[in-house]
PDB file of C-alpha atoms in Angstrom:
ATOM      1  CA  UNK A   1      53.120 -38.377  77.802  1.00 50.00           C
ATOM      2  CA  UNK A   2      55.502 -38.925  74.935  1.00 53.00           C
ATOM      3  CA  UNK A   3      55.989 -35.449  73.471  1.00 57.00           C
ATOM      4  CA  UNK A   4      51.837 -35.999  72.838  1.00 61.00           C
ATOM      5  CA  UNK A   5      50.758 -32.607  74.904  1.00 72.00           C
ATOM      6  CA  UNK A   6      47.677 -31.055  74.132  1.00 78.00           C
ATOM      7  CA  UNK A   7      48.199 -28.332  71.990  1.00 78.00           C
ATOM      8  CA  UNK A   8      48.573 -25.115  74.218  1.00 78.00           C
ATOM      9  CA  UNK A   9      48.387 -20.931  73.657  1.00 82.00           C
ATOM     10  CA  UNK A  10      52.120 -21.233  72.509  1.00 79.00           C
ATOM     11  CA  UNK A  11      50.958 -23.147  69.619  1.00 80.00           C
ATOM     12  CA  UNK A  12      48.547 -20.533  68.510  1.00 84.00           C
ATOM     13  CA  UNK A  13      51.380 -17.786  68.270  1.00 81.00           C
ATOM     14  CA  UNK A  14      55.440 -17.832  67.415  1.00 64.00           C
ATOM     15  CA  UNK A  15      57.405 -18.381  64.546  1.00 60.00           C
ATOM     16  CA  UNK A  16      56.892 -21.926  64.130  1.00 60.00           C
ATOM     17  CA  UNK A  17      53.286 -21.921  64.324  1.00 67.00           C
ATOM     18  CA  UNK A  18      52.379 -21.999  60.988  1.00 80.00           C
ATOM     19  CA  UNK A  19      49.833 -24.511  61.004  1.00 81.00           C
ATOM     20  CA  UNK A  20      47.506 -25.449  63.772  1.00 82.00           C
ATOM     21  CA  UNK A  21      45.383 -28.761  63.898  1.00 81.00           C
ATOM     22  CA  UNK A  22      46.861 -29.848  60.264  1.00 80.00           C
ATOM     23  CA  UNK A  23      45.834 -26.977  58.681  1.00 83.00           C
ATOM     24  CA  UNK A  24      47.877 -23.691  57.423  1.00 85.00           C
ATOM     25  CA  UNK A  25      47.389 -20.577  58.808  1.00 84.00           C
ATOM     26  CA  UNK A  26      48.542 -18.442  56.093  1.00 82.00           C
ATOM     27  CA  UNK A  27      45.304 -18.339  54.016  1.00 81.00           C
ATOM     28  CA  UNK A  28      42.719 -18.642  56.457  1.00 85.00           C
ATOM     29  CA  UNK A  29      42.062 -15.673  58.375  1.00 87.00           C
ATOM     30  CA  UNK A  30      39.966 -17.667  61.173  1.00 89.00           C
ATOM     31  CA  UNK A  31      42.827 -19.583  62.055  1.00 89.00           C
ATOM     32  CA  UNK A  32      45.568 -16.235  62.449  1.00 89.00           C
ATOM     33  CA  UNK A  33      45.558 -14.967  65.749  1.00 91.00           C
ATOM     34  CA  UNK A  34      46.303 -11.412  66.399  1.00 93.00           C
ATOM     35  CA  UNK A  35      50.146 -10.546  67.232  1.00 93.00           C
ATOM     36  CA  UNK A  36      52.031  -7.560  67.644  1.00 95.00           C
ATOM     37  CA  UNK A  37      56.151  -6.946  68.986  1.00 95.00           C
ATOM     38  CA  UNK A  38      56.399  -3.488  71.058  1.00 96.00           C
ATOM     39  CA  UNK A  39      59.865  -1.732  70.133  1.00 95.00           C
ATOM     40  CA  UNK A  40      59.076   0.712  72.763  1.00 95.00           C
ATOM     41  CA  UNK A  41      57.502   1.159  76.169  1.00 96.00           C
ATOM     42  CA  UNK A  42      53.769  -0.057  76.056  1.00 97.00           C
ATOM     43  CA  UNK A  43      51.027   1.939  76.108  1.00 97.00           C
ATOM     44  CA  UNK A  44      47.451   2.264  77.104  1.00 96.00           C
ATOM     45  CA  UNK A  45      46.763   2.414  73.241  1.00 97.00           C
ATOM     46  CA  UNK A  46      48.500  -0.565  72.713  1.00 97.00           C
ATOM     47  CA  UNK A  47      46.242  -2.637  75.122  1.00 97.00           C
ATOM     48  CA  UNK A  48      42.944  -0.915  73.290  1.00 97.00           C
ATOM     49  CA  UNK A  49      44.473  -1.690  69.870  1.00 97.00           C
ATOM     50  CA  UNK A  50      44.855  -5.192  70.653  1.00 97.00           C
ATOM     51  CA  UNK A  51      41.273  -5.573  72.264  1.00 98.00           C
ATOM     52  CA  UNK A  52      39.913  -3.560  68.986  1.00 97.00           C
ATOM     53  CA  UNK A  53      41.638  -5.394  66.232  1.00 97.00           C
ATOM     54  CA  UNK A  54      40.496  -9.031  68.019  1.00 97.00           C
ATOM     55  CA  UNK A  55      36.642  -7.858  68.316  1.00 97.00           C
ATOM     56  CA  UNK A  56      37.192  -6.217  64.734  1.00 96.00           C
ATOM     57  CA  UNK A  57      38.300  -9.600  63.187  1.00 94.00           C
ATOM     58  CA  UNK A  58      36.459 -11.938  65.558  1.00 96.00           C
ATOM     59  CA  UNK A  59      33.293 -10.442  66.824  1.00 95.00           C
ATOM     60  CA  UNK A  60      34.177 -11.098  70.349  1.00 95.00           C
ATOM     61  CA  UNK A  61      35.946  -9.275  72.702  1.00 96.00           C
ATOM     62  CA  UNK A  62      38.616 -11.168  75.300  1.00 97.00           C
ATOM     63  CA  UNK A  63      37.505 -12.065  78.575  1.00 96.00           C
ATOM     64  CA  UNK A  64      41.056 -12.808  79.900  1.00 97.00           C
ATOM     65  CA  UNK A  65      44.243 -10.984  79.929  1.00 97.00           C
ATOM     66  CA  UNK A  66      46.740 -13.116  81.152  1.00 97.00           C
ATOM     67  CA  UNK A  67      50.640 -12.246  81.848  1.00 97.00           C
ATOM     68  CA  UNK A  68      53.621 -12.844  84.661  1.00 97.00           C
ATOM     69  CA  UNK A  69      53.834 -11.280  87.962  1.00 96.00           C
ATOM     70  CA  UNK A  70      56.354  -8.785  86.342  1.00 97.00           C
ATOM     71  CA  UNK A  71      54.477  -8.199  83.533  1.00 97.00           C
ATOM     72  CA  UNK A  72      51.472  -7.466  85.664  1.00 96.00           C
ATOM     73  CA  UNK A  73      53.452  -4.826  87.954  1.00 96.00           C
ATOM     74  CA  UNK A  74      54.449  -3.119  84.414  1.00 97.00           C
ATOM     75  CA  UNK A  75      50.914  -2.633  83.917  1.00 96.00           C
ATOM     76  CA  UNK A  76      49.940  -1.554  87.444  1.00 95.00           C
ATOM     77  CA  UNK A  77      52.832   1.009  86.866  1.00 96.00           C
ATOM     78  CA  UNK A  78      51.652   2.219  83.416  1.00 96.00           C
ATOM     79  CA  UNK A  79      47.812   2.487  84.454  1.00 95.00           C
ATOM     80  CA  UNK A  80      48.943   4.627  87.997  1.00 95.00           C
ATOM     81  CA  UNK A  81      50.979   6.706  85.510  1.00 95.00           C
ATOM     82  CA  UNK A  82      47.919   7.212  83.208  1.00 94.00           C
ATOM     83  CA  UNK A  83      45.519   8.121  86.205  1.00 93.00           C
ATOM     84  CA  UNK A  84      43.511   4.778  85.402  1.00 90.00           C
ATOM     85  CA  UNK A  85      41.329   3.621  88.270  1.00 87.00           C
ATOM     86  CA  UNK A  86      41.682  -0.253  87.966  1.00 85.00           C
ATOM     87  CA  UNK A  87      38.675  -2.488  89.351  1.00 86.00           C
ATOM     88  CA  UNK A  88      38.815  -5.299  91.363  1.00 86.00           C
ATOM     89  CA  UNK A  89      37.066  -8.465  90.338  1.00 88.00           C
ATOM     90  CA  UNK A  90      36.325 -11.921  92.123  1.00 88.00           C
ATOM     91  CA  UNK A  91      36.795 -14.470  89.799  1.00 87.00           C
ATOM     92  CA  UNK A  92      35.345 -18.310  89.851  1.00 86.00           C
ATOM     93  CA  UNK A  93      36.746 -20.015  93.034  1.00 86.00           C
ATOM     94  CA  UNK A  94      37.232 -16.601  94.799  1.00 85.00           C
ATOM     95  CA  UNK A  95      40.358 -15.663  93.366  1.00 85.00           C
ATOM     96  CA  UNK A  96      40.891 -11.599  93.017  1.00 87.00           C
ATOM     97  CA  UNK A  97      42.249 -10.196  89.802  1.00 91.00           C
ATOM     98  CA  UNK A  98      42.601  -6.591  88.785  1.00 93.00           C
ATOM     99  CA  UNK A  99      40.385  -5.689  85.531  1.00 93.00           C
ATOM    100  CA  UNK A 100      40.818  -3.612  82.536  1.00 94.00           C
ATOM    101  CA  UNK A 101      38.032  -2.302  80.597  1.00 92.00           C
ATOM    102  CA  UNK A 102      36.188  -4.936  82.510  1.00 92.00           C
ATOM    103  CA  UNK A 103      39.067  -7.621  81.438  1.00 96.00           C
ATOM    104  CA  UNK A 104      40.248  -9.585  84.183  1.00 96.00           C
ATOM    105  CA  UNK A 105      44.188  -9.291  84.283  1.00 96.00           C
ATOM    106  CA  UNK A 106      45.233 -12.936  85.585  1.00 96.00           C
ATOM    107  CA  UNK A 107      48.905 -14.028  86.316  1.00 95.00           C
ATOM    108  CA  UNK A 108      49.808 -17.377  85.347  1.00 93.00           C
ATOM    109  CA  UNK A 109      53.188 -18.452  86.383  1.00 93.00           C
ATOM    110  CA  UNK A 110      53.806 -20.291  82.817  1.00 90.00           C
ATOM    111  CA  UNK A 111      53.318 -17.069  80.704  1.00 93.00           C
ATOM    112  CA  UNK A 112      56.922 -15.419  79.816  1.00 94.00           C
ATOM    113  CA  UNK A 113      57.862 -12.219  81.281  1.00 96.00           C
ATOM    114  CA  UNK A 114      57.281  -8.829  78.969  1.00 96.00           C
ATOM    115  CA  UNK A 115      53.925 -11.377  76.986  1.00 96.00           C
ATOM    116  CA  UNK A 116      50.824 -10.153  77.306  1.00 97.00           C
ATOM    117  CA  UNK A 117      47.960 -12.660  76.163  1.00 97.00           C
ATOM    118  CA  UNK A 118      44.328 -11.242  75.492  1.00 98.00           C
ATOM    119  CA  UNK A 119      42.196 -14.656  75.536  1.00 97.00           C
ATOM    120  CA  UNK A 120      38.702 -15.768  74.912  1.00 97.00           C
ATOM    121  CA  UNK A 121      38.296 -18.461  77.088  1.00 95.00           C
ATOM    122  CA  UNK A 122      34.998 -19.440  75.438  1.00 96.00           C
ATOM    123  CA  UNK A 123      36.608 -20.478  72.241  1.00 95.00           C
ATOM    124  CA  UNK A 124      38.437 -23.279  73.915  1.00 94.00           C
ATOM    125  CA  UNK A 125      36.799 -26.826  74.099  1.00 94.00           C
ATOM    126  CA  UNK A 126      38.332 -29.910  75.679  1.00 92.00           C
ATOM    127  CA  UNK A 127      37.533 -32.639  72.973  1.00 92.00           C
ATOM    128  CA  UNK A 128      38.067 -36.063  74.209  1.00 93.00           C
ATOM    129  CA  UNK A 129      37.325 -39.823  73.193  1.00 92.00           C
ATOM    130  CA  UNK A 130      36.638 -40.676  76.688  1.00 90.00           C
ATOM    131  CA  UNK A 131      37.444 -40.323  80.338  1.00 92.00           C
ATOM    132  CA  UNK A 132      40.575 -41.306  81.806  1.00 93.00           C
ATOM    133  CA  UNK A 133      40.813 -45.155  81.224  1.00 94.00           C
ATOM    134  CA  UNK A 134      43.850 -48.042  82.034  1.00 95.00           C
ATOM    135  CA  UNK A 135      45.102 -49.452  79.052  1.00 94.00           C
ATOM    136  CA  UNK A 136      44.234 -53.664  79.282  1.00 94.00           C
ATOM    137  CA  UNK A 137      45.902 -56.224  77.245  1.00 90.00           C
ATOM    138  CA  UNK A 138      44.351 -58.883  75.084  1.00 91.00           C
ATOM    139  CA  UNK A 139      43.591 -60.629  78.181  1.00 89.00           C
ATOM    140  CA  UNK A 140      41.866 -57.921  80.184  1.00 92.00           C
ATOM    141  CA  UNK A 141      44.138 -57.363  82.332  1.00 94.00           C
ATOM    142  CA  UNK A 142      45.418 -53.849  83.488  1.00 95.00           C
ATOM    143  CA  UNK A 143      48.244 -54.718  85.987  1.00 95.00           C
ATOM    144  CA  UNK A 144      51.445 -56.316  84.206  1.00 92.00           C
ATOM    145  CA  UNK A 145      54.650 -57.713  86.360  1.00 92.00           C
ATOM    146  CA  UNK A 146      57.853 -55.910  85.479  1.00 94.00           C
ATOM    147  CA  UNK A 147      60.296 -58.861  84.228  1.00 94.00           C
ATOM    148  CA  UNK A 148      62.119 -60.178  87.005  1.00 95.00           C
ATOM    149  CA  UNK A 149      61.129 -57.729  89.441  1.00 95.00           C
ATOM    150  CA  UNK A 150      58.079 -57.785  92.051  1.00 95.00           C
ATOM    151  CA  UNK A 151      56.871 -54.511  90.969  1.00 96.00           C
ATOM    152  CA  UNK A 152      53.623 -54.033  88.508  1.00 95.00           C
ATOM    153  CA  UNK A 153      53.037 -51.108  86.163  1.00 95.00           C
ATOM    154  CA  UNK A 154      49.959 -50.066  84.536  1.00 96.00           C
ATOM    155  CA  UNK A 155      48.968 -47.177  82.226  1.00 93.00           C
ATOM    156  CA  UNK A 156      46.225 -44.559  82.621  1.00 94.00           C
ATOM    157  CA  UNK A 157      45.383 -42.978  79.195  1.00 92.00           C
ATOM    158  CA  UNK A 158      42.960 -40.278  78.336  1.00 90.00           C
ATOM    159  CA  UNK A 159      42.896 -39.525  74.355  1.00 89.00           C
ATOM    160  CA  UNK A 160      42.022 -35.899  74.146  1.00 89.00           C
ATOM    161  CA  UNK A 161      42.564 -32.190  72.529  1.00 88.00           C
ATOM    162  CA  UNK A 162      42.335 -28.766  73.359  1.00 89.00           C
ATOM    163  CA  UNK A 163      40.598 -26.626  70.407  1.00 91.00           C
ATOM    164  CA  UNK A 164      40.536 -23.427  70.158  1.00 92.00           C
ATOM    165  CA  UNK A 165      37.269 -22.875  67.749  1.00 92.00           C
ATOM    166  CA  UNK A 166      38.206 -19.100  66.781  1.00 94.00           C
ATOM    167  CA  UNK A 167      42.125 -18.578  66.961  1.00 93.00           C
ATOM    168  CA  UNK A 168      41.210 -14.930  65.357  1.00 94.00           C
ATOM    169  CA  UNK A 169      39.601 -14.181  68.685  1.00 96.00           C
ATOM    170  CA  UNK A 170      43.162 -14.578  70.665  1.00 96.00           C
ATOM    171  CA  UNK A 171      46.362 -12.095  70.666  1.00 96.00           C
ATOM    172  CA  UNK A 172      49.622 -11.623  72.036  1.00 96.00           C
ATOM    173  CA  UNK A 173      51.704  -8.387  72.700  1.00 97.00           C
ATOM    174  CA  UNK A 174      55.667  -9.086  72.976  1.00 96.00           C
ATOM    175  CA  UNK A 175      58.037  -6.935  73.887  1.00 95.00           C
ATOM    176  CA  UNK A 176      56.567  -5.474  76.789  1.00 95.00           C
ATOM    177  CA  UNK A 177      58.317  -2.938  79.081  1.00 91.00           C
TER     178      UNK A 177
END
């Protein structure tokens, strides 16, 4: 892909994320996601504060909490310590998840340990110019022979971007232990 990845969740957060989609975040509240680094063991109040802050700033409540397997186990221990009964929910596709305040807690293998993402998935849109297409040369040919070889190449492209229409409706907790 030549370093041309779609803008992802990590682009909404982090110390190097001062711009998104070419726009500066610092003077635009709608482009600023909620972030908090925990310095002590996570509490139920940390979770609720994050949800409340997102709702206050954006007018929407996250509909997914995403974390790693290890971080989910930390959350399960936290809920057990506080005698919080977790509901099980069945997601689209038949996947099962636990939920906090009706928000499913989903594991993602790419989510770093010690981080929890609070996402409003309704705010994400895949914008594309077209569906997948083969690139053709000036003669309209898709297959091109590799010089001096009995092999051919072709290039499949999709010009698209993952857009978060409301970054202020997203949040992240780091330092979760």
